[in-house]
Short mmCIF file of C-alpha atoms and ligand atoms in Angstrom, two decimals:
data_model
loop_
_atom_site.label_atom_id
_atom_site.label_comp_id
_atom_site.label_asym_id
_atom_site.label_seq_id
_atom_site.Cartn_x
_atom_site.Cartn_y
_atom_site.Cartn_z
CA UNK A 1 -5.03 10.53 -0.32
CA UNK A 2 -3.37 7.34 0.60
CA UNK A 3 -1.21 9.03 3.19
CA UNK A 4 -4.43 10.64 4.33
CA UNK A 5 -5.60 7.37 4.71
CA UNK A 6 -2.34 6.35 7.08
CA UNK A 7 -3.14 9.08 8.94
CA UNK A 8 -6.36 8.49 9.32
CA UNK A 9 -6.01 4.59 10.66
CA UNK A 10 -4.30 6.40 13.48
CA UNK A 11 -7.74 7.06 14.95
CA UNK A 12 -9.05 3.50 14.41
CA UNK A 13 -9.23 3.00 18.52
CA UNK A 14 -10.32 6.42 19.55
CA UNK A 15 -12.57 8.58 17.57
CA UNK A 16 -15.94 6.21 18.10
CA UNK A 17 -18.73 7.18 17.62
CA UNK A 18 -17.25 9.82 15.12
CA UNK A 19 -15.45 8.33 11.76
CA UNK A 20 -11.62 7.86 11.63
CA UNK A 21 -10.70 10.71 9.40
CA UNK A 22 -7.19 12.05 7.89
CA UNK A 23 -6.54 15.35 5.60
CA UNK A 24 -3.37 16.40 4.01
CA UNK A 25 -2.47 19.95 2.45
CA UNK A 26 -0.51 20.01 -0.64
CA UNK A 27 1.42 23.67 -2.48
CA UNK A 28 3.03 23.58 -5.05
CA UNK A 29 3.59 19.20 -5.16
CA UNK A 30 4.53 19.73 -1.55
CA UNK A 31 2.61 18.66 1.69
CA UNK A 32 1.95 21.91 4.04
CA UNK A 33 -0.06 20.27 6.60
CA UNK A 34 -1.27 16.77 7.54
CA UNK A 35 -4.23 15.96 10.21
CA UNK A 36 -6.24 13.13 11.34
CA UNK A 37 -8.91 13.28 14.00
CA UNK A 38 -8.11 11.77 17.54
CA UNK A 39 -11.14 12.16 19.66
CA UNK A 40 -14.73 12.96 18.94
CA UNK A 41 -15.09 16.94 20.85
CA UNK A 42 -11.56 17.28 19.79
CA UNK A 43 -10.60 19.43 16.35
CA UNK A 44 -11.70 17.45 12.97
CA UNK A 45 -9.06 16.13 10.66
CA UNK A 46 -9.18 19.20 8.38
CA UNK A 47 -8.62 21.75 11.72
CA UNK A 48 -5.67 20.35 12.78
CA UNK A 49 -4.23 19.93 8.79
CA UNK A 50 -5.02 23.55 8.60
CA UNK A 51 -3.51 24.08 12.19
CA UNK A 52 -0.19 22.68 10.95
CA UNK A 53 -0.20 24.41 7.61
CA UNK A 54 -0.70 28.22 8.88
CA UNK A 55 -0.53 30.46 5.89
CA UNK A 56 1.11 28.13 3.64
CA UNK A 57 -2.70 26.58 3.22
CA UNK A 58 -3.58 29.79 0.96
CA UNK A 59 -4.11 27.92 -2.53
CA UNK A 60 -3.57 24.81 -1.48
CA UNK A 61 -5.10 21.14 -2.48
CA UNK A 62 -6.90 19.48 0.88
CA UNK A 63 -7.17 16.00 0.39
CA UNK A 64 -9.75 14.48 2.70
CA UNK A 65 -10.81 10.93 3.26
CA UNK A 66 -14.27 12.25 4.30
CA UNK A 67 -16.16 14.88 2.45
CA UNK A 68 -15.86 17.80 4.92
CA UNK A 69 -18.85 18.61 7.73
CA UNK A 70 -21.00 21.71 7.11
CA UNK A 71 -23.09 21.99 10.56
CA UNK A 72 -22.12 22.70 14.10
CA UNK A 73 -21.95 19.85 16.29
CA UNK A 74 -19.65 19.24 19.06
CA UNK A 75 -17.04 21.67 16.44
CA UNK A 76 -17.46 23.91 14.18
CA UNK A 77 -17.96 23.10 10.34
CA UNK A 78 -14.54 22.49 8.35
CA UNK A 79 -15.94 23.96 5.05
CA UNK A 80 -15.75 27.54 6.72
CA UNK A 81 -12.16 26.78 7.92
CA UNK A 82 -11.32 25.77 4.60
CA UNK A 83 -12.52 28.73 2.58
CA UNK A 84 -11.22 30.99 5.67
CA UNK A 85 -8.04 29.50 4.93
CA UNK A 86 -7.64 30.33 1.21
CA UNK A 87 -8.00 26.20 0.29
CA UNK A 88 -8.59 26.46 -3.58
CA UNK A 89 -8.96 22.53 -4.22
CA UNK A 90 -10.39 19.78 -2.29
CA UNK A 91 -10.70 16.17 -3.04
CA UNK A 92 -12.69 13.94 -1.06
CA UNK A 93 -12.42 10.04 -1.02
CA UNK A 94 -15.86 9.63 0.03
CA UNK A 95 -19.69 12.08 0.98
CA UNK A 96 -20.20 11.78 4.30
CA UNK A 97 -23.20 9.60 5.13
CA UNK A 98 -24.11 11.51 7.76
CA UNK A 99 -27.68 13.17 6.72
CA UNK A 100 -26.38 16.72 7.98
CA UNK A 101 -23.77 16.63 6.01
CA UNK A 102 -24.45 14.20 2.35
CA UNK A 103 -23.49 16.07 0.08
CA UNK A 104 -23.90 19.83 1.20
CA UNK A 105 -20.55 20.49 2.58
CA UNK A 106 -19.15 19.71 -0.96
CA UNK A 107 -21.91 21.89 -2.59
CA UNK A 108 -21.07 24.53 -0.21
CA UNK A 109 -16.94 24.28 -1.38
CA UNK A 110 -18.13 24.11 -5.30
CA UNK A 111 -20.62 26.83 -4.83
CA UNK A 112 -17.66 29.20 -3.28
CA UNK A 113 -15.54 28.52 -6.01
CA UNK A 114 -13.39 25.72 -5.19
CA UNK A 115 -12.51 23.21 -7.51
CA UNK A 116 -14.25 19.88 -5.99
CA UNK A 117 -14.16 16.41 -6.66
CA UNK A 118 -14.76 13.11 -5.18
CA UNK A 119 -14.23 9.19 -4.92
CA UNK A 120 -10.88 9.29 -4.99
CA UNK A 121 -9.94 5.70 -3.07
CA UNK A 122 -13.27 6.01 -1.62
CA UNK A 123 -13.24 1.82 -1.04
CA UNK A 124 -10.30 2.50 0.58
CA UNK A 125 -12.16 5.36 2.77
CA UNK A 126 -15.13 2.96 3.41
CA UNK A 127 -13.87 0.21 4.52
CA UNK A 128 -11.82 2.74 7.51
CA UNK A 129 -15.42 3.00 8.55
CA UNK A 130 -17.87 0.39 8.41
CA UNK A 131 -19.66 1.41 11.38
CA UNK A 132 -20.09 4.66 11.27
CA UNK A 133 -21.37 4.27 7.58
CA UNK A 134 -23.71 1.49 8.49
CA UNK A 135 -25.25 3.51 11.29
CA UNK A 136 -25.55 6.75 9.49
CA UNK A 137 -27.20 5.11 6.44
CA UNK A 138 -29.26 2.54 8.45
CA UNK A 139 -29.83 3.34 11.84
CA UNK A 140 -27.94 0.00 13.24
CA UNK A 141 -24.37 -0.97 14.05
CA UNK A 142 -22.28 -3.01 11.72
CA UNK A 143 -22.20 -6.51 13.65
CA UNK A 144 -18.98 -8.56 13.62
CA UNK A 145 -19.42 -11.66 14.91
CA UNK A 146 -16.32 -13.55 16.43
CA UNK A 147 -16.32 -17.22 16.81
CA UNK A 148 -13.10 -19.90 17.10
CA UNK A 149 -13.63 -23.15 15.95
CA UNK A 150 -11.24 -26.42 15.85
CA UNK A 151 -10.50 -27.72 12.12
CA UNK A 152 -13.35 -30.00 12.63
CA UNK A 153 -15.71 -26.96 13.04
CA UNK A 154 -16.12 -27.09 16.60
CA UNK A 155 -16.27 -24.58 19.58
CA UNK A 156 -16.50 -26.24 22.76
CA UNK A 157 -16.26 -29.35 24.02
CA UNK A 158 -19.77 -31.11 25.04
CA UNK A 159 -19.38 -30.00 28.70
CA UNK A 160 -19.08 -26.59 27.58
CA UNK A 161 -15.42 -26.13 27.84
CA UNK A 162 -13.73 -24.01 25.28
CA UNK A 163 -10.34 -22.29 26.61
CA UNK A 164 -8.40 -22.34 25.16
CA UNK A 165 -9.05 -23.03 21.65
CA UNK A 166 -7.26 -20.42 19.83
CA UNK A 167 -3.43 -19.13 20.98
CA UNK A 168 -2.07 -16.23 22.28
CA UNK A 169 -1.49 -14.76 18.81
CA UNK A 170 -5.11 -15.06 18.09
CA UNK A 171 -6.51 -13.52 21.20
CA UNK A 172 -4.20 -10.71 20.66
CA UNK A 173 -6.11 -9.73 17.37
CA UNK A 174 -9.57 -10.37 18.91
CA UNK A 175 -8.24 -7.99 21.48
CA UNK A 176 -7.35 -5.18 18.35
CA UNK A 177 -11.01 -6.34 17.11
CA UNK A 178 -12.75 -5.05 20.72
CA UNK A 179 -10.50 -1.98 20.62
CA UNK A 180 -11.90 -1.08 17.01
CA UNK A 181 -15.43 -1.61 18.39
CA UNK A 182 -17.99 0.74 19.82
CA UNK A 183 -19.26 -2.44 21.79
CA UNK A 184 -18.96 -5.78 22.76
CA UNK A 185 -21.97 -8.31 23.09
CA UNK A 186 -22.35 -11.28 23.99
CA UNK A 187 -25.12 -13.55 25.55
CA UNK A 188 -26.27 -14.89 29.27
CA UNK A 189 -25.25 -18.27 28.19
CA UNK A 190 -21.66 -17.56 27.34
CA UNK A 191 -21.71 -14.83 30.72
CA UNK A 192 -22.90 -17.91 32.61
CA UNK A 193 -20.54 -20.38 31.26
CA UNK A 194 -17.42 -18.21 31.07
CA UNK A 195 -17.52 -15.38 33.00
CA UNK A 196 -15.80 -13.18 30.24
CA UNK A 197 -14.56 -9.75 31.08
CA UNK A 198 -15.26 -8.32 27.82
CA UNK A 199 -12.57 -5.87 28.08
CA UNK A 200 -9.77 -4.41 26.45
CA UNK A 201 -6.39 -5.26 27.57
CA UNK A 202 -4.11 -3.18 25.06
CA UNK A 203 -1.79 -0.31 26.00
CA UNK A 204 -2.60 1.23 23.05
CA UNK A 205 -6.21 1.31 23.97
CA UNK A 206 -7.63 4.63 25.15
CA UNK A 207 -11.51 4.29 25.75
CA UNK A 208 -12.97 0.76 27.32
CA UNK A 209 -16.46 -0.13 24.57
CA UNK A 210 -19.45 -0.51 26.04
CA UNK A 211 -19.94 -3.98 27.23
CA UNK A 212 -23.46 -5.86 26.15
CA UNK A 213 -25.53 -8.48 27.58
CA UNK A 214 -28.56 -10.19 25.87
CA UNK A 215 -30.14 -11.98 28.81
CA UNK A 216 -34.15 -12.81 27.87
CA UNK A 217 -34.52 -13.81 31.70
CA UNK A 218 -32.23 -12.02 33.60
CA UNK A 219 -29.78 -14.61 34.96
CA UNK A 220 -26.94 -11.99 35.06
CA UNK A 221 -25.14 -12.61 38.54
CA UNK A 222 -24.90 -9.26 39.94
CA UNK A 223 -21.39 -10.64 40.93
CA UNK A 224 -20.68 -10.95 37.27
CA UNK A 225 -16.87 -10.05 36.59
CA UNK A 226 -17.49 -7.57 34.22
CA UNK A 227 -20.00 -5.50 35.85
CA UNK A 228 -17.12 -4.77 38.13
CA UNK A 229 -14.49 -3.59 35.52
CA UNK A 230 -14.50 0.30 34.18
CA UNK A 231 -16.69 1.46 31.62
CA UNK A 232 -19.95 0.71 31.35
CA UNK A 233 -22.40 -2.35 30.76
CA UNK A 234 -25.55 -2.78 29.09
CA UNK A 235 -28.33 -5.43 29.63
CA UNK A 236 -31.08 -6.02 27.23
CA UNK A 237 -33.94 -8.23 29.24
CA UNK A 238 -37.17 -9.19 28.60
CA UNK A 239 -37.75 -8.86 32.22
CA UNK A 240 -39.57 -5.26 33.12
CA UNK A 241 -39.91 -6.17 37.14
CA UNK A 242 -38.10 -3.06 38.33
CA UNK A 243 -37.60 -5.72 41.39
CA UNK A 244 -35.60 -8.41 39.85
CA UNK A 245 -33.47 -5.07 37.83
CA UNK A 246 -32.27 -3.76 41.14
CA UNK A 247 -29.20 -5.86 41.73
CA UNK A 248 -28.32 -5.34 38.65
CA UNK A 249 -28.84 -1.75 38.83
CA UNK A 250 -27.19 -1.41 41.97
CA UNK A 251 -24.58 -3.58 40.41
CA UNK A 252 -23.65 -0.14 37.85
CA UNK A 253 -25.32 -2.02 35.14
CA UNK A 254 -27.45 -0.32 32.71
CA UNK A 255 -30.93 -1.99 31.40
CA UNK A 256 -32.65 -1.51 28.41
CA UNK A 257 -36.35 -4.30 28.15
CA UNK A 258 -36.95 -5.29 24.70
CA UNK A 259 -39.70 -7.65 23.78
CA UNK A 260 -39.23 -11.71 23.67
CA UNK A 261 -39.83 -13.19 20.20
CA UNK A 262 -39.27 -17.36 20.07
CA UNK A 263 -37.91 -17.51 23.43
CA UNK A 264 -34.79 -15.13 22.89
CA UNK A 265 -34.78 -10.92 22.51
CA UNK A 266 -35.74 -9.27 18.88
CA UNK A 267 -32.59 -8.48 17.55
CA UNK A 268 -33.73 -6.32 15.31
CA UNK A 269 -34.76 -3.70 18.81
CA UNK A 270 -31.77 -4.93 20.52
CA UNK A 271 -29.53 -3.22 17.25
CA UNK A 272 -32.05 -0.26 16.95
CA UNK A 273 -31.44 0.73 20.24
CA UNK A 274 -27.47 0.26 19.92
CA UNK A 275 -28.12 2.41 16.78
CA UNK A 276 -29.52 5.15 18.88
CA UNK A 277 -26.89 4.54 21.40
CA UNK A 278 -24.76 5.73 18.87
CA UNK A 279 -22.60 2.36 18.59
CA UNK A 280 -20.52 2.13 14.82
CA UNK A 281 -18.95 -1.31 14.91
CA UNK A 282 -20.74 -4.12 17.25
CA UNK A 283 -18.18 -6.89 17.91
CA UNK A 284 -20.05 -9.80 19.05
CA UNK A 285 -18.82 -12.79 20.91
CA UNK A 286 -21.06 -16.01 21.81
CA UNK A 287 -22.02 -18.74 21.24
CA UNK A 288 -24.16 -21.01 19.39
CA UNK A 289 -27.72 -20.15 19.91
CA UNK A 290 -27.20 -16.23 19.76
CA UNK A 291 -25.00 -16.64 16.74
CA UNK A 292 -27.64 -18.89 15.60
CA UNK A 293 -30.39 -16.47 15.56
CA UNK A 294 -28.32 -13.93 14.56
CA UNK A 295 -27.65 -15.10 11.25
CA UNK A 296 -31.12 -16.06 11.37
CA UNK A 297 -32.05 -12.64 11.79
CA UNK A 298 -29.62 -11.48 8.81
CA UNK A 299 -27.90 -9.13 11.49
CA UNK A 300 -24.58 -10.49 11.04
CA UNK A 301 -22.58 -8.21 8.47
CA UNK A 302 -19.54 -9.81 8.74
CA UNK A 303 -18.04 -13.36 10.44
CA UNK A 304 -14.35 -13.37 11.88
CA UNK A 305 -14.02 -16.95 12.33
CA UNK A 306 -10.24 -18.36 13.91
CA UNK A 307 -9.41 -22.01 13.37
CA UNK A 308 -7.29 -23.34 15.36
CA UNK A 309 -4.88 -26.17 14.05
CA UNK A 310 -6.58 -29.40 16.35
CA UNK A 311 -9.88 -31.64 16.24
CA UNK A 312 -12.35 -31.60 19.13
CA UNK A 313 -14.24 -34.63 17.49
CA UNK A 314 -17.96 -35.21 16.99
CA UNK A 315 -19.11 -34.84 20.26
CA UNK A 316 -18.37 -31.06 20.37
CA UNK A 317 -19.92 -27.98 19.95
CA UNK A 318 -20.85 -26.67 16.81
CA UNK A 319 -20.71 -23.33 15.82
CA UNK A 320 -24.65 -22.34 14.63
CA UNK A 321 -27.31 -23.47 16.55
CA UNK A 322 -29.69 -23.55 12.80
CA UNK A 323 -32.95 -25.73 12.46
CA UNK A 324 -31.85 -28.92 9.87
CA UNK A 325 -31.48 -28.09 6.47
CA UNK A 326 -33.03 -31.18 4.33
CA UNK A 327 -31.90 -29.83 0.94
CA UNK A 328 -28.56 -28.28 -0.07
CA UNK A 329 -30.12 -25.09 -1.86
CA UNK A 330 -30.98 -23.31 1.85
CA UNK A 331 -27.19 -23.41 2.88
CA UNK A 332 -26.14 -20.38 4.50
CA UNK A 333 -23.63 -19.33 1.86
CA UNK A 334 -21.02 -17.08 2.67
CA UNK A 335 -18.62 -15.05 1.27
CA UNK A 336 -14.73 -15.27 1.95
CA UNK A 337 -13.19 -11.89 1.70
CA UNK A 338 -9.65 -12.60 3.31
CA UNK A 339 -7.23 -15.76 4.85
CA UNK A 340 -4.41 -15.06 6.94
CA UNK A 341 -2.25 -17.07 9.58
CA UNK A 342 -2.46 -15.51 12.68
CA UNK A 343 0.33 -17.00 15.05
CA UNK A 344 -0.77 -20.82 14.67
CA UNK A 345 -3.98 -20.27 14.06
CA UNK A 346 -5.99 -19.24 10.81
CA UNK A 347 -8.05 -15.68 10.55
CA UNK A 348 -11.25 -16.12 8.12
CA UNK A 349 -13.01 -13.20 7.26
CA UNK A 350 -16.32 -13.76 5.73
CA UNK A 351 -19.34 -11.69 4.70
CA UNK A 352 -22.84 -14.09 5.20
CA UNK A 353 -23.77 -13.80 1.39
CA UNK A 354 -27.61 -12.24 1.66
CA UNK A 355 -25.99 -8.97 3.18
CA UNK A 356 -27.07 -6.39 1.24
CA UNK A 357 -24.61 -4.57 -1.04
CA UNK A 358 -22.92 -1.36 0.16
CA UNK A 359 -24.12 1.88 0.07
CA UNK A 360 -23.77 3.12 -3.92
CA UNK A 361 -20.77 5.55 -4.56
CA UNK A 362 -20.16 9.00 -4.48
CA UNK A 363 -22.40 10.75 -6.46
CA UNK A 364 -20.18 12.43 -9.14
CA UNK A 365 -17.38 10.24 -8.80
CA UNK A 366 -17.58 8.69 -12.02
CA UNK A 367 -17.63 12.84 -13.71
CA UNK A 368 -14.83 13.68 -10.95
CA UNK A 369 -12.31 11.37 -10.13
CA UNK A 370 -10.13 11.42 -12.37
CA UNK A 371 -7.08 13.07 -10.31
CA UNK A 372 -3.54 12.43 -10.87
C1 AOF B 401 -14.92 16.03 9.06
N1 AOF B 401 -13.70 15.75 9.55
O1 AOF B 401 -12.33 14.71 10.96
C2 AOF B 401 -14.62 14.21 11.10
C3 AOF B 401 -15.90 14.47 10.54
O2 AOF B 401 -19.52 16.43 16.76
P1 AOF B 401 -18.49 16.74 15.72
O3 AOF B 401 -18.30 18.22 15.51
O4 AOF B 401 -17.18 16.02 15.97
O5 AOF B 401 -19.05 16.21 14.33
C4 AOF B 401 -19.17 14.84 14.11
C5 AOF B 401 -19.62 14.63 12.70
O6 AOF B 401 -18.71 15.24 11.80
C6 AOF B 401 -19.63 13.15 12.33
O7 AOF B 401 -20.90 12.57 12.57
C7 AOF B 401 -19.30 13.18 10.86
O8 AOF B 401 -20.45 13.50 10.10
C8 AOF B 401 -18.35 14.35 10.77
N2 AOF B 401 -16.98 13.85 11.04
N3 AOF B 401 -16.00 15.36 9.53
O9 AOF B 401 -15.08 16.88 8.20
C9 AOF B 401 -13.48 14.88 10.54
N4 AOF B 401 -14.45 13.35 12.13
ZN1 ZN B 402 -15.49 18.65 10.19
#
């Protein structure tokens, strides 16, 4: 399972919106076949597994980091390749959250006789796919939020200047972040101020995300820079004037209106319709009023903060735009999950601590995993 896992992490910049997945084939204490899926259209992880394996997959263990699919979509289900192919074993790390599948495609294995089991590494499994488990389970993207801060805990200096905080090390990671992402979002403020291109800039990186703006008023320049890059952007606006849309429209943006609550959009139909838009990961990057009322909103599920080894002093930006907090007890407290020194600068990883818990575990892990 752990090399399924391997293989699996090689689809961590291309398989959006489907799941990174990896399946290996074992005989006799020897592997027959290995697979991972590349491309969502393209053959699942157990297809090409069984592809490589030919007839040395009769009676074999599959060991799949995803419980196997059971319906048609844009390819056909893996349980009947399995069972066409003789598989007498399969262990899963993890069900498949997606409602077509949730169980049934390892009923449909047990019911045929297989030996099934399941949870086998499955934290590994999950945390390969946050998105696509957060989507499938509640209808919205899993939101990173990206911020770089000074020691001192600040962002920008107070003319607005920020770049460049962080080094090259640093944006070379946020840069593996985007890749990993269905989209990227930020807000008109930060388009206005910086003029980011929002794109990816890896070799390595096959598909461009979708690119998100959340501009209440519709200040978007048409002549924004990355309107004019490939792939596609997205504006979320208050503003329903098909008039004032036009230049954006003509621009090759996309708009989407959404209703104005407090003077900004409601997040909660901005995510919604990235949901339905079929976006896993959401990799936001802004600053302080949208990560304000995101965290507000309890739509951030997880905070990628860099700090950058310098002081900016108390005339700069902070990070949170947050109404005062007169007592101690209504901190926002947050979880740290990982450190690590990235170049010269530090990586924090945190989880805002009212997210709720994950999703509970396979059902019939606790009867089935124990594998050797
Ligand atoms: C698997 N193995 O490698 C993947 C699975 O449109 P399709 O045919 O690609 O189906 C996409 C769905 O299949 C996806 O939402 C998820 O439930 C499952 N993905 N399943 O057995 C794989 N990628
Ligand atoms: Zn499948």
């Amino acid at each position: 399972m752990a090399r399924a896992l391997t293989l699996a992490r090689r689809g961590l910049y291309s398989t959006d919106p489907n799941p990174r997945v990896g399946c290996v084939l074992v005989r006799e204490g020897t592997i027959v076949g290995e697979g991972w899926h590349r491309r969502a259209g393209e053959p699942h992880a157990e297809a090409n597994a069984l592809d490589a394996a030919g007839a040395r997959a009769r009676g074999a263990t599959a060991y799949v980091t995803l419980e196997p699919c059971c319906h048609y979509g844009r390819t056909p289900p893996c349980t009947d390749s399995l069972l066409n192919a003789g598989i007498s074993r399969l262990v899963a790390a993890m069900l498949d959250p997606n409602p077509q599948v949730a169980g049934k495609g390892l009923a449909i294995l047990r019911d045929a006789g297989l030996a099934v089991e399941c949870g086998l590494l499955e934290a590994d499994a999950r945390a390969l796919n946050p998105g696509f488990i957060w989507r499938m389970t509640s209808g919205r993207p899993f939101v990173r939020v990206k911020l770089a801060m000074s020691l001192d805990g600040r962002t920008a200096l107070a003319s607005g200047e920020s770049q460049w905080l962080t080094g090259e090390a640093a944006r070379g990671d946020v840069q593996r972040l985007r890749a990993r992402s269905s989209a990227v979002l930020t807000g008109s403020g930060t388009l206005l101020a910086d003029d980011p291109s929002l794109n990816i800039r890896l070799p390595e990186a096959e598909r461009q995300p979708l690119r998100v703006i959340l501009d209440t008023d519709l200040r978007t320049p048409p002549t924004a820079k990355t309107l004019r890059l490939p792939g596609s952007t997205l504006i979320f606006t208050a503003v329903a004037d098909a008039a004032r849309q036009a230049p954006l429209r003509s621009g090759g943006a996309q708009i989407a209106v959404v209703a104005a609550v407090d003077g900004g959009l409601n997040l909660h139909a901005v995510m919604a319709e990235l949901g339905r838009r079929e976006c896993n990961e959401l990799q936001v990057e802004c600053g302080p009023t949208l990560a304000g009322a995101l965290l507000q909103a309890r739509l951030i599920d997880q905070l990628v903060i860099y700090v950058a080894p310098l002081l900016l002093g108390d005339q700069a930006r902070g990070l949170f735009q947050l109404p005062e907090l007169t007592q101690m007890r209504d901190r926002w407290a947050l979880e740290l999950l990982e450190t690590r020194a990235v170049g010269r600068d530090w990586r924090l990883t945190l989880r805002p601590q009212y997210a709720p818990a994950a999703p509970p575990p396979c059902h019939g892990a606790d009867q089935d995993a124990q594998t050797g």
